């Protein structure tokens, strides 16, 4: 495509605004917000997937009054086909959790502490086989998937992820609208030049190309600047990634996410160019 | 035979040659053409006329008669609202918009208000039609220098229009209008803003182009100009209608330029 090739004399036709116009700043701000929101969206998506991965195969056996039955159930669970690991949650730990919720009362020994056994299944294991093996040993034991208790959290994470990507789309649309206004403004500013060019036999494509090169380079510059600032700030925030990693079990943003974010300003510049071209050609078509 | 500009070349230069032989024929034909702006009354009514290839025409009439409007139709800046209009043998009243640029490149226009691009040098202004037509810089430099010399502005090539006098701007406008060797040259009151001596010089440029085969149509009130151009034909507009009692415009007699030559 010879689209971006504009010769030196042609460049003189439409003097560059010298990046003093509002377009680069606007694009920079839009791209900044876009990158930050997209990073948040990706981090949420990653967190959700880490959480989902961690609980996907995790179940727990709860026996309300079964301190005596615990060893037998534990043995049955370990023996069941498809179980990779079964471990009783130490009563001290449960009591600590209770205390956190109930205060000092929780620490009092006469409060019945249920037996909880965490069970991890091998991939592809049949849950029903395991659950029936356990209920044969302890009929009143509850066999619960962690997934179902974490469902509200996962749902919220997914919702927030979708919201973040929706926001990115909205910002992209707002940027496109701003580009359309800027393109029309540029045509107005250079109305006299365009009239002369049309009169001499220039096609809409020839006229549009003069503006496009400028809009595209301004959008790319603004986009890169905005993304650079966003990247720096994100880097500083996630710099102590150890903390975030310890929370979620994995870094909230991975390399592939960083590449995706780095491509955003390029995508913004491309979007700006495509939108500007159609806006320019449409505006030019209104004249004879 | 070419009337040289002071200091200009003494004979037809390379870019001008090759246009001297053309068959006489009709280059423009209007058939009951009408024009109205928006919802107003018709400013041009029932225009019926032909222009011969190679002819020299003066378009006269009182101010407001519709001269500029008629020229706008000719240089395809305006579509007729009624009737048929053929230019270079093609019906253009309803031609698709995308077809028009190629026709416009065959027409040179000297606008009443020059319409030079203020931030471009005289050189770049004159070069514009060649560049728009897609000529590379190698094909631009020589002809533009030659053209600027022809209109006597060789030493003002890098000047911007606002720093040029009215007469100089007019000559840049003429150079731009003829640089791409148009088949039809249209000038709207080209001597309206210059003194009598400059008017004579400008007329010389236009007649020189005509001798090389370009059809020329000039809107003017200037009777002196008309008197100084034997062989030119008059088209008179009044109130948006042609004054053509003899029907000579509808069925023109031969090639007018030859009669005076
Ligand atoms: N763009 C326009 N919109 C509306 N009316 C116009 C426009 N241009 C010219 N007119 C009207 O058309 C008539 C002819 O104008 P014009 O062609 O400029 O005449 P002339 O060049 O002979 O002085 C005038 O009444 C003028 O007011
Ligand atoms: Mg006029």
PDB file of N, CA and C in Angstrom, chain A residues 141-223:
ATOM      1  N   UNK A 141     -21.053 -37.897  56.328  1.00  0.00           N
ATOM      2  CA  UNK A 141     -20.018 -36.955  55.882  1.00  0.00           C
ATOM      3  C   UNK A 141     -20.497 -36.197  54.631  1.00  0.00           C
ATOM      4  N   UNK A 142     -20.163 -34.907  54.585  1.00  0.00           N
ATOM      5  CA  UNK A 142     -20.499 -34.113  53.394  1.00  0.00           C
ATOM      6  C   UNK A 142     -19.259 -34.015  52.511  1.00  0.00           C
ATOM      7  N   UNK A 143     -19.468 -34.239  51.219  1.00  0.00           N
ATOM      8  CA  UNK A 143     -18.351 -34.181  50.285  1.00  0.00           C
ATOM      9  C   UNK A 143     -18.594 -32.972  49.367  1.00  0.00           C
ATOM     10  N   UNK A 144     -17.804 -31.916  49.562  1.00  0.00           N
ATOM     11  CA  UNK A 144     -18.120 -30.628  48.926  1.00  0.00           C
ATOM     12  C   UNK A 144     -17.008 -30.205  47.968  1.00  0.00           C
ATOM     13  N   UNK A 145     -17.403 -29.751  46.782  1.00  0.00           N
ATOM     14  CA  UNK A 145     -16.419 -29.198  45.839  1.00  0.00           C
ATOM     15  C   UNK A 145     -16.102 -27.759  46.247  1.00  0.00           C
ATOM     16  N   UNK A 146     -14.789 -27.431  46.302  1.00  0.00           N
ATOM     17  CA  UNK A 146     -14.418 -26.035  46.598  1.00  0.00           C
ATOM     18  C   UNK A 146     -14.972 -25.092  45.551  1.00  0.00           C
ATOM     19  N   UNK A 147     -15.024 -25.625  44.303  1.00  0.00           N
ATOM     20  CA  UNK A 147     -15.504 -24.806  43.189  1.00  0.00           C
ATOM     21  C   UNK A 147     -16.842 -24.178  43.540  1.00  0.00           C
ATOM     22  N   UNK A 148     -17.757 -24.966  44.138  1.00  0.00           N
ATOM     23  CA  UNK A 148     -19.083 -24.421  44.384  1.00  0.00           C
ATOM     24  C   UNK A 148     -19.061 -23.361  45.478  1.00  0.00           C
ATOM     25  N   UNK A 149     -18.136 -23.508  46.452  1.00  0.00           N
ATOM     26  CA  UNK A 149     -18.105 -22.459  47.481  1.00  0.00           C
ATOM     27  C   UNK A 149     -17.421 -21.202  46.976  1.00  0.00           C
ATOM     28  N   UNK A 150     -16.544 -21.357  45.935  1.00  0.00           N
ATOM     29  CA  UNK A 150     -15.857 -20.171  45.413  1.00  0.00           C
ATOM     30  C   UNK A 150     -16.592 -19.557  44.220  1.00  0.00           C
ATOM     31  N   UNK A 151     -17.710 -20.185  43.813  1.00  0.00           N
ATOM     32  CA  UNK A 151     -18.411 -19.721  42.618  1.00  0.00           C
ATOM     33  C   UNK A 151     -18.747 -18.225  42.642  1.00  0.00           C
ATOM     34  N   UNK A 152     -19.250 -17.693  43.775  1.00  0.00           N
ATOM     35  CA  UNK A 152     -19.571 -16.257  43.782  1.00  0.00           C
ATOM     36  C   UNK A 152     -18.333 -15.389  43.524  1.00  0.00           C
ATOM     37  N   UNK A 153     -17.181 -15.795  44.083  1.00  0.00           N
ATOM     38  CA  UNK A 153     -15.943 -15.027  43.884  1.00  0.00           C
ATOM     39  C   UNK A 153     -15.540 -15.067  42.416  1.00  0.00           C
ATOM     40  N   UNK A 154     -15.570 -16.293  41.842  1.00  0.00           N
ATOM     41  CA  UNK A 154     -15.178 -16.428  40.434  1.00  0.00           C
ATOM     42  C   UNK A 154     -16.111 -15.621  39.532  1.00  0.00           C
ATOM     43  N   UNK A 155     -17.398 -15.640  39.885  1.00  0.00           N
ATOM     44  CA  UNK A 155     -18.374 -14.908  39.091  1.00  0.00           C
ATOM     45  C   UNK A 155     -18.046 -13.405  39.138  1.00  0.00           C
ATOM     46  N   UNK A 156     -17.709 -12.938  40.328  1.00  0.00           N
ATOM     47  CA  UNK A 156     -17.368 -11.517  40.467  1.00  0.00           C
ATOM     48  C   UNK A 156     -16.115 -11.186  39.672  1.00  0.00           C
ATOM     49  N   UNK A 157     -15.111 -12.068  39.756  1.00  0.00           N
ATOM     50  CA  UNK A 157     -13.867 -11.817  39.004  1.00  0.00           C
ATOM     51  C   UNK A 157     -14.142 -11.771  37.505  1.00  0.00           C
ATOM     52  N   UNK A 158     -14.957 -12.727  37.018  1.00  0.00           N
ATOM     53  CA  UNK A 158     -15.291 -12.747  35.590  1.00  0.00           C
ATOM     54  C   UNK A 158     -16.032 -11.484  35.186  1.00  0.00           C
ATOM     55  N   UNK A 159     -16.974 -11.089  36.035  1.00  0.00           N
ATOM     56  CA  UNK A 159     -17.740  -9.885  35.748  1.00  0.00           C
ATOM     57  C   UNK A 159     -16.837  -8.674  35.629  1.00  0.00           C
ATOM     58  N   UNK A 160     -15.888  -8.558  36.588  1.00  0.00           N
ATOM     59  CA  UNK A 160     -14.977  -7.407  36.564  1.00  0.00           C
ATOM     60  C   UNK A 160     -14.080  -7.445  35.332  1.00  0.00           C
ATOM     61  N   UNK A 161     -13.659  -8.674  34.943  1.00  0.00           N
ATOM     62  CA  UNK A 161     -12.821  -8.802  33.746  1.00  0.00           C
ATOM     63  C   UNK A 161     -13.573  -8.309  32.514  1.00  0.00           C
ATOM     64  N   UNK A 162     -14.824  -8.757  32.405  1.00  0.00           N
ATOM     65  CA  UNK A 162     -15.639  -8.345  31.252  1.00  0.00           C
ATOM     66  C   UNK A 162     -15.837  -6.827  31.273  1.00  0.00           C
ATOM     67  N   UNK A 163     -16.073  -6.294  32.474  1.00  0.00           N
ATOM     68  CA  UNK A 163     -16.245  -4.845  32.607  1.00  0.00           C
ATOM     69  C   UNK A 163     -14.995  -4.113  32.124  1.00  0.00           C
ATOM     70  N   UNK A 164     -13.817  -4.625  32.518  1.00  0.00           N
ATOM     71  CA  UNK A 164     -12.569  -3.964  32.128  1.00  0.00           C
ATOM     72  C   UNK A 164     -12.409  -3.959  30.607  1.00  0.00           C
ATOM     73  N   UNK A 165     -12.661  -5.116  29.982  1.00  0.00           N
ATOM     74  CA  UNK A 165     -12.501  -5.154  28.525  1.00  0.00           C
ATOM     75  C   UNK A 165     -13.580  -4.326  27.842  1.00  0.00           C
ATOM     76  N   UNK A 166     -14.760  -4.275  28.427  1.00  0.00           N
ATOM     77  CA  UNK A 166     -15.799  -3.397  27.898  1.00  0.00           C
ATOM     78  C   UNK A 166     -15.369  -1.938  27.945  1.00  0.00           C
ATOM     79  N   UNK A 167     -14.712  -1.572  29.068  1.00  0.00           N
ATOM     80  CA  UNK A 167     -14.225  -0.198  29.191  1.00  0.00           C
ATOM     81  C   UNK A 167     -13.176   0.100  28.121  1.00  0.00           C
ATOM     82  N   UNK A 168     -12.294  -0.882  27.875  1.00  0.00           N
ATOM     83  CA  UNK A 168     -11.280  -0.687  26.830  1.00  0.00           C
ATOM     84  C   UNK A 168     -11.962  -0.409  25.492  1.00  0.00           C
ATOM     85  N   UNK A 169     -13.014  -1.166  25.202  1.00  0.00           N
ATOM     86  CA  UNK A 169     -13.746  -0.952  23.948  1.00  0.00           C
ATOM     87  C   UNK A 169     -14.382   0.432  23.907  1.00  0.00           C
ATOM     88  N   UNK A 170     -14.963   0.833  25.048  1.00  0.00           N
ATOM     89  CA  UNK A 170     -15.609   2.154  25.095  1.00  0.00           C
ATOM     90  C   UNK A 170     -14.588   3.263  24.863  1.00  0.00           C
ATOM     91  N   UNK A 171     -13.418   3.116  25.492  1.00  0.00           N
ATOM     92  CA  UNK A 171     -12.381   4.137  25.304  1.00  0.00           C
ATOM     93  C   UNK A 171     -11.941   4.167  23.850  1.00  0.00           C
ATOM     94  N   UNK A 172     -11.840   2.977  23.243  1.00  0.00           N
ATOM     95  CA  UNK A 172     -11.466   2.925  21.824  1.00  0.00           C
ATOM     96  C   UNK A 172     -12.506   3.656  20.984  1.00  0.00           C
ATOM     97  N   UNK A 173     -13.784   3.475  21.329  1.00  0.00           N
ATOM     98  CA  UNK A 173     -14.827   4.149  20.567  1.00  0.00           C
ATOM     99  C   UNK A 173     -14.761   5.660  20.760  1.00  0.00           C
ATOM    100  N   UNK A 174     -14.500   6.078  22.003  1.00  0.00           N
ATOM    101  CA  UNK A 174     -14.380   7.517  22.259  1.00  0.00           C
ATOM    102  C   UNK A 174     -13.196   8.085  21.476  1.00  0.00           C
ATOM    103  N   UNK A 175     -12.086   7.323  21.427  1.00  0.00           N
ATOM    104  CA  UNK A 175     -10.925   7.788  20.665  1.00  0.00           C
ATOM    105  C   UNK A 175     -11.290   7.930  19.195  1.00  0.00           C
ATOM    106  N   UNK A 176     -12.027   6.944  18.680  1.00  0.00           N
ATOM    107  CA  UNK A 176     -12.415   6.990  17.272  1.00  0.00           C
ATOM    108  C   UNK A 176     -13.257   8.235  16.999  1.00  0.00           C
ATOM    109  N   UNK A 177     -14.187   8.529  17.923  1.00  0.00           N
ATOM    110  CA  UNK A 177     -15.032   9.716  17.737  1.00  0.00           C
ATOM    111  C   UNK A 177     -14.177  10.979  17.729  1.00  0.00           C
ATOM    112  N   UNK A 178     -13.183  11.014  18.637  1.00  0.00           N
ATOM    113  CA  UNK A 178     -12.310  12.189  18.703  1.00  0.00           C
ATOM    114  C   UNK A 178     -11.512  12.336  17.408  1.00  0.00           C
ATOM    115  N   UNK A 179     -11.076  11.207  16.861  1.00  0.00           N
ATOM    116  CA  UNK A 179     -10.311  11.239  15.616  1.00  0.00           C
ATOM    117  C   UNK A 179     -11.168  11.765  14.466  1.00  0.00           C
ATOM    118  N   UNK A 180     -12.443  11.344  14.470  1.00  0.00           N
ATOM    119  CA  UNK A 180     -13.344  11.808  13.407  1.00  0.00           C
ATOM    120  C   UNK A 180     -13.481  13.330  13.478  1.00  0.00           C
ATOM    121  N   UNK A 181     -13.661  13.847  14.712  1.00  0.00           N
ATOM    122  CA  UNK A 181     -13.769  15.303  14.870  1.00  0.00           C
ATOM    123  C   UNK A 181     -12.488  15.980  14.415  1.00  0.00           C
ATOM    124  N   UNK A 182     -11.344  15.401  14.808  1.00  0.00           N
ATOM    125  CA  UNK A 182     -10.061  16.005  14.451  1.00  0.00           C
ATOM    126  C   UNK A 182      -9.880  16.014  12.932  1.00  0.00           C
ATOM    127  N   UNK A 183     -10.279  14.902  12.274  1.00  0.00           N
ATOM    128  CA  UNK A 183     -10.116  14.819  10.823  1.00  0.00           C
ATOM    129  C   UNK A 183     -10.981  15.877  10.138  1.00  0.00           C
ATOM    130  N   UNK A 184     -12.227  16.008  10.636  1.00  0.00           N
ATOM    131  CA  UNK A 184     -13.114  17.014  10.037  1.00  0.00           C
ATOM    132  C   UNK A 184     -12.586  18.414  10.287  1.00  0.00           C
ATOM    133  N   UNK A 185     -12.045  18.617  11.482  1.00  0.00           N
ATOM    134  CA  UNK A 185     -11.454  19.922  11.795  1.00  0.00           C
ATOM    135  C   UNK A 185     -10.302  20.244  10.863  1.00  0.00           C
ATOM    136  N   UNK A 186      -9.468  19.229  10.608  1.00  0.00           N
ATOM    137  CA  UNK A 186      -8.317  19.437   9.723  1.00  0.00           C
ATOM    138  C   UNK A 186      -8.793  19.815   8.320  1.00  0.00           C
ATOM    139  N   UNK A 187      -9.860  19.157   7.862  1.00  0.00           N
ATOM    140  CA  UNK A 187     -10.395  19.489   6.538  1.00  0.00           C
ATOM    141  C   UNK A 187     -10.878  20.930   6.501  1.00  0.00           C
ATOM    142  N   UNK A 188     -11.524  21.353   7.599  1.00  0.00           N
ATOM    143  CA  UNK A 188     -12.027  22.729   7.646  1.00  0.00           C
ATOM    144  C   UNK A 188     -10.879  23.725   7.609  1.00  0.00           C
ATOM    145  N   UNK A 189      -9.845  23.431   8.405  1.00  0.00           N
ATOM    146  CA  UNK A 189      -8.695  24.333   8.464  1.00  0.00           C
ATOM    147  C   UNK A 189      -8.082  24.513   7.080  1.00  0.00           C
ATOM    148  N   UNK A 190      -8.054  23.438   6.316  1.00  0.00           N
ATOM    149  CA  UNK A 190      -7.368  23.491   5.023  1.00  0.00           C
ATOM    150  C   UNK A 190      -8.347  23.514   3.862  1.00  0.00           C
ATOM    151  N   UNK A 191      -9.547  24.035   4.140  1.00  0.00           N
ATOM    152  CA  UNK A 191     -10.602  24.041   3.136  1.00  0.00           C
ATOM    153  C   UNK A 191     -10.135  24.663   1.809  1.00  0.00           C
ATOM    154  N   UNK A 192      -9.448  25.798   1.902  1.00  0.00           N
ATOM    155  CA  UNK A 192      -9.037  26.504   0.683  1.00  0.00           C
ATOM    156  C   UNK A 192      -8.082  25.643  -0.146  1.00  0.00           C
ATOM    157  N   UNK A 193      -7.111  25.034   0.528  1.00  0.00           N
ATOM    158  CA  UNK A 193      -6.146  24.187  -0.183  1.00  0.00           C
ATOM    159  C   UNK A 193      -6.857  23.022  -0.860  1.00  0.00           C
ATOM    160  N   UNK A 194      -7.798  22.416  -0.128  1.00  0.00           N
ATOM    161  CA  UNK A 194      -8.499  21.256  -0.676  1.00  0.00           C
ATOM    162  C   UNK A 194      -9.335  21.657  -1.892  1.00  0.00           C
ATOM    163  N   UNK A 195      -9.953  22.833  -1.808  1.00  0.00           N
ATOM    164  CA  UNK A 195     -10.772  23.294  -2.919  1.00  0.00           C
ATOM    165  C   UNK A 195      -9.913  23.453  -4.172  1.00  0.00           C
ATOM    166  N   UNK A 196      -8.741  24.050  -3.982  1.00  0.00           N
ATOM    167  CA  UNK A 196      -7.840  24.222  -5.126  1.00  0.00           C
ATOM    168  C   UNK A 196      -7.417  22.855  -5.669  1.00  0.00           C
ATOM    169  N   UNK A 197      -7.065  21.953  -4.771  1.00  0.00           N
ATOM    170  CA  UNK A 197      -6.621  20.629  -5.224  1.00  0.00           C
ATOM    171  C   UNK A 197      -7.715  19.903  -5.989  1.00  0.00           C
ATOM    172  N   UNK A 198      -8.935  19.939  -5.447  1.00  0.00           N
ATOM    173  CA  UNK A 198     -10.056  19.312  -6.154  1.00  0.00           C
ATOM    174  C   UNK A 198     -10.251  19.956  -7.519  1.00  0.00           C
ATOM    175  N   UNK A 199     -10.173  21.279  -7.545  1.00  0.00           N
ATOM    176  CA  UNK A 199     -10.381  22.003  -8.800  1.00  0.00           C
ATOM    177  C   UNK A 199      -9.365  21.614  -9.854  1.00  0.00           C
ATOM    178  N   UNK A 200      -8.162  21.275  -9.403  1.00  0.00           N
ATOM    179  CA  UNK A 200      -7.090  20.939 -10.335  1.00  0.00           C
ATOM    180  C   UNK A 200      -7.146  19.462 -10.725  1.00  0.00           C
ATOM    181  N   UNK A 201      -8.032  18.718 -10.085  1.00  0.00           N
ATOM    182  CA  UNK A 201      -8.197  17.324 -10.500  1.00  0.00           C
ATOM    183  C   UNK A 201      -7.669  16.311  -9.505  1.00  0.00           C
ATOM    184  N   UNK A 202      -7.483  16.720  -8.246  1.00  0.00           N
ATOM    185  CA  UNK A 202      -7.049  15.751  -7.232  1.00  0.00           C
ATOM    186  C   UNK A 202      -8.228  14.861  -6.856  1.00  0.00           C
ATOM    187  N   UNK A 203      -7.964  13.600  -6.618  1.00  0.00           N
ATOM    188  CA  UNK A 203      -9.016  12.691  -6.166  1.00  0.00           C
ATOM    189  C   UNK A 203      -9.136  12.783  -4.644  1.00  0.00           C
ATOM    190  N   UNK A 204     -10.240  12.265  -4.121  1.00  0.00           N
ATOM    191  CA  UNK A 204     -10.430  12.251  -2.666  1.00  0.00           C
ATOM    192  C   UNK A 204      -9.289  11.493  -1.996  1.00  0.00           C
ATOM    193  N   UNK A 205      -8.878  10.414  -2.630  1.00  0.00           N
ATOM    194  CA  UNK A 205      -7.787   9.608  -2.075  1.00  0.00           C
ATOM    195  C   UNK A 205      -6.509  10.426  -1.943  1.00  0.00           C
ATOM    196  N   UNK A 206      -6.209  11.216  -2.968  1.00  0.00           N
ATOM    197  CA  UNK A 206      -4.997  12.035  -2.922  1.00  0.00           C
ATOM    198  C   UNK A 206      -5.068  13.058  -1.791  1.00  0.00           C
ATOM    199  N   UNK A 207      -6.243  13.659  -1.630  1.00  0.00           N
ATOM    200  CA  UNK A 207      -6.390  14.654  -0.568  1.00  0.00           C
ATOM    201  C   UNK A 207      -6.324  13.979   0.801  1.00  0.00           C
ATOM    202  N   UNK A 208      -7.058  12.869   0.939  1.00  0.00           N
ATOM    203  CA  UNK A 208      -7.119  12.181   2.234  1.00  0.00           C
ATOM    204  C   UNK A 208      -5.728  11.741   2.676  1.00  0.00           C
ATOM    205  N   UNK A 209      -4.937  11.290   1.718  1.00  0.00           N
ATOM    206  CA  UNK A 209      -3.602  10.767   2.042  1.00  0.00           C
ATOM    207  C   UNK A 209      -2.733  11.825   2.722  1.00  0.00           C
ATOM    208  N   UNK A 210      -2.884  13.078   2.283  1.00  0.00           N
ATOM    209  CA  UNK A 210      -2.075  14.152   2.868  1.00  0.00           C
ATOM    210  C   UNK A 210      -2.337  14.267   4.369  1.00  0.00           C
ATOM    211  N   UNK A 211      -3.611  14.095   4.743  1.00  0.00           N
ATOM    212  CA  UNK A 211      -3.970  14.237   6.159  1.00  0.00           C
ATOM    213  C   UNK A 211      -3.672  12.964   6.938  1.00  0.00           C
ATOM    214  N   UNK A 212      -3.851  11.836   6.244  1.00  0.00           N
ATOM    215  CA  UNK A 212      -3.734  10.563   6.948  1.00  0.00           C
ATOM    216  C   UNK A 212      -2.356  10.330   7.530  1.00  0.00           C
ATOM    217  N   UNK A 213      -1.343  10.650   6.745  1.00  0.00           N
ATOM    218  CA  UNK A 213       0.011  10.396   7.207  1.00  0.00           C
ATOM    219  C   UNK A 213       0.220  11.130   8.531  1.00  0.00           C
ATOM    220  N   UNK A 214      -0.266  12.373   8.554  1.00  0.00           N
ATOM    221  CA  UNK A 214      -0.084  13.190   9.750  1.00  0.00           C
ATOM    222  C   UNK A 214      -0.887  12.629  10.923  1.00  0.00           C
ATOM    223  N   UNK A 215      -2.156  12.296  10.670  1.00  0.00           N
ATOM    224  CA  UNK A 215      -2.996  11.775  11.750  1.00  0.00           C
ATOM    225  C   UNK A 215      -2.426  10.464  12.265  1.00  0.00           C
ATOM    226  N   UNK A 216      -1.971   9.608  11.345  1.00  0.00           N
ATOM    227  CA  UNK A 216      -1.442   8.309  11.757  1.00  0.00           C
ATOM    228  C   UNK A 216      -0.195   8.487  12.618  1.00  0.00           C
ATOM    229  N   UNK A 217       0.693   9.391  12.203  1.00  0.00           N
ATOM    230  CA  UNK A 217       1.935   9.520  12.975  1.00  0.00           C
ATOM    231  C   UNK A 217       1.664  10.193  14.319  1.00  0.00           C
ATOM    232  N   UNK A 218       0.711  11.134  14.336  1.00  0.00           N
ATOM    233  CA  UNK A 218       0.365  11.763  15.617  1.00  0.00           C
ATOM    234  C   UNK A 218      -0.276  10.757  16.562  1.00  0.00           C
ATOM    235  N   UNK A 219      -1.129   9.891  16.002  1.00  0.00           N
ATOM    236  CA  UNK A 219      -1.803   8.888  16.830  1.00  0.00           C
ATOM    237  C   UNK A 219      -0.783   7.895  17.378  1.00  0.00           C
ATOM    238  N   UNK A 220       0.182   7.516  16.541  1.00  0.00           N
ATOM    239  CA  UNK A 220       1.175   6.546  16.982  1.00  0.00           C
ATOM    240  C   UNK A 220       2.048   7.158  18.083  1.00  0.00           C
ATOM    241  N   UNK A 221       2.439   8.418  17.861  1.00  0.00           N
ATOM    242  CA  UNK A 221       3.276   9.091  18.856  1.00  0.00           C
ATOM    243  C   UNK A 221       2.548   9.238  20.181  1.00  0.00           C
ATOM    244  N   UNK A 222       1.306   9.745  20.109  1.00  0.00           N
ATOM    245  CA  UNK A 222       0.493   9.904  21.317  1.00  0.00           C
ATOM    246  C   UNK A 222       0.282   8.566  21.997  1.00  0.00           C
ATOM    247  N   UNK A 223      -0.026   7.560  21.199  1.00  0.00           N
ATOM    248  CA  UNK A 223      -0.297   6.233  21.738  1.00  0.00           C
ATOM    249  C   UNK A 223       0.927   5.675  22.458  1.00  0.00           C
TER     250      UNK A 223
END
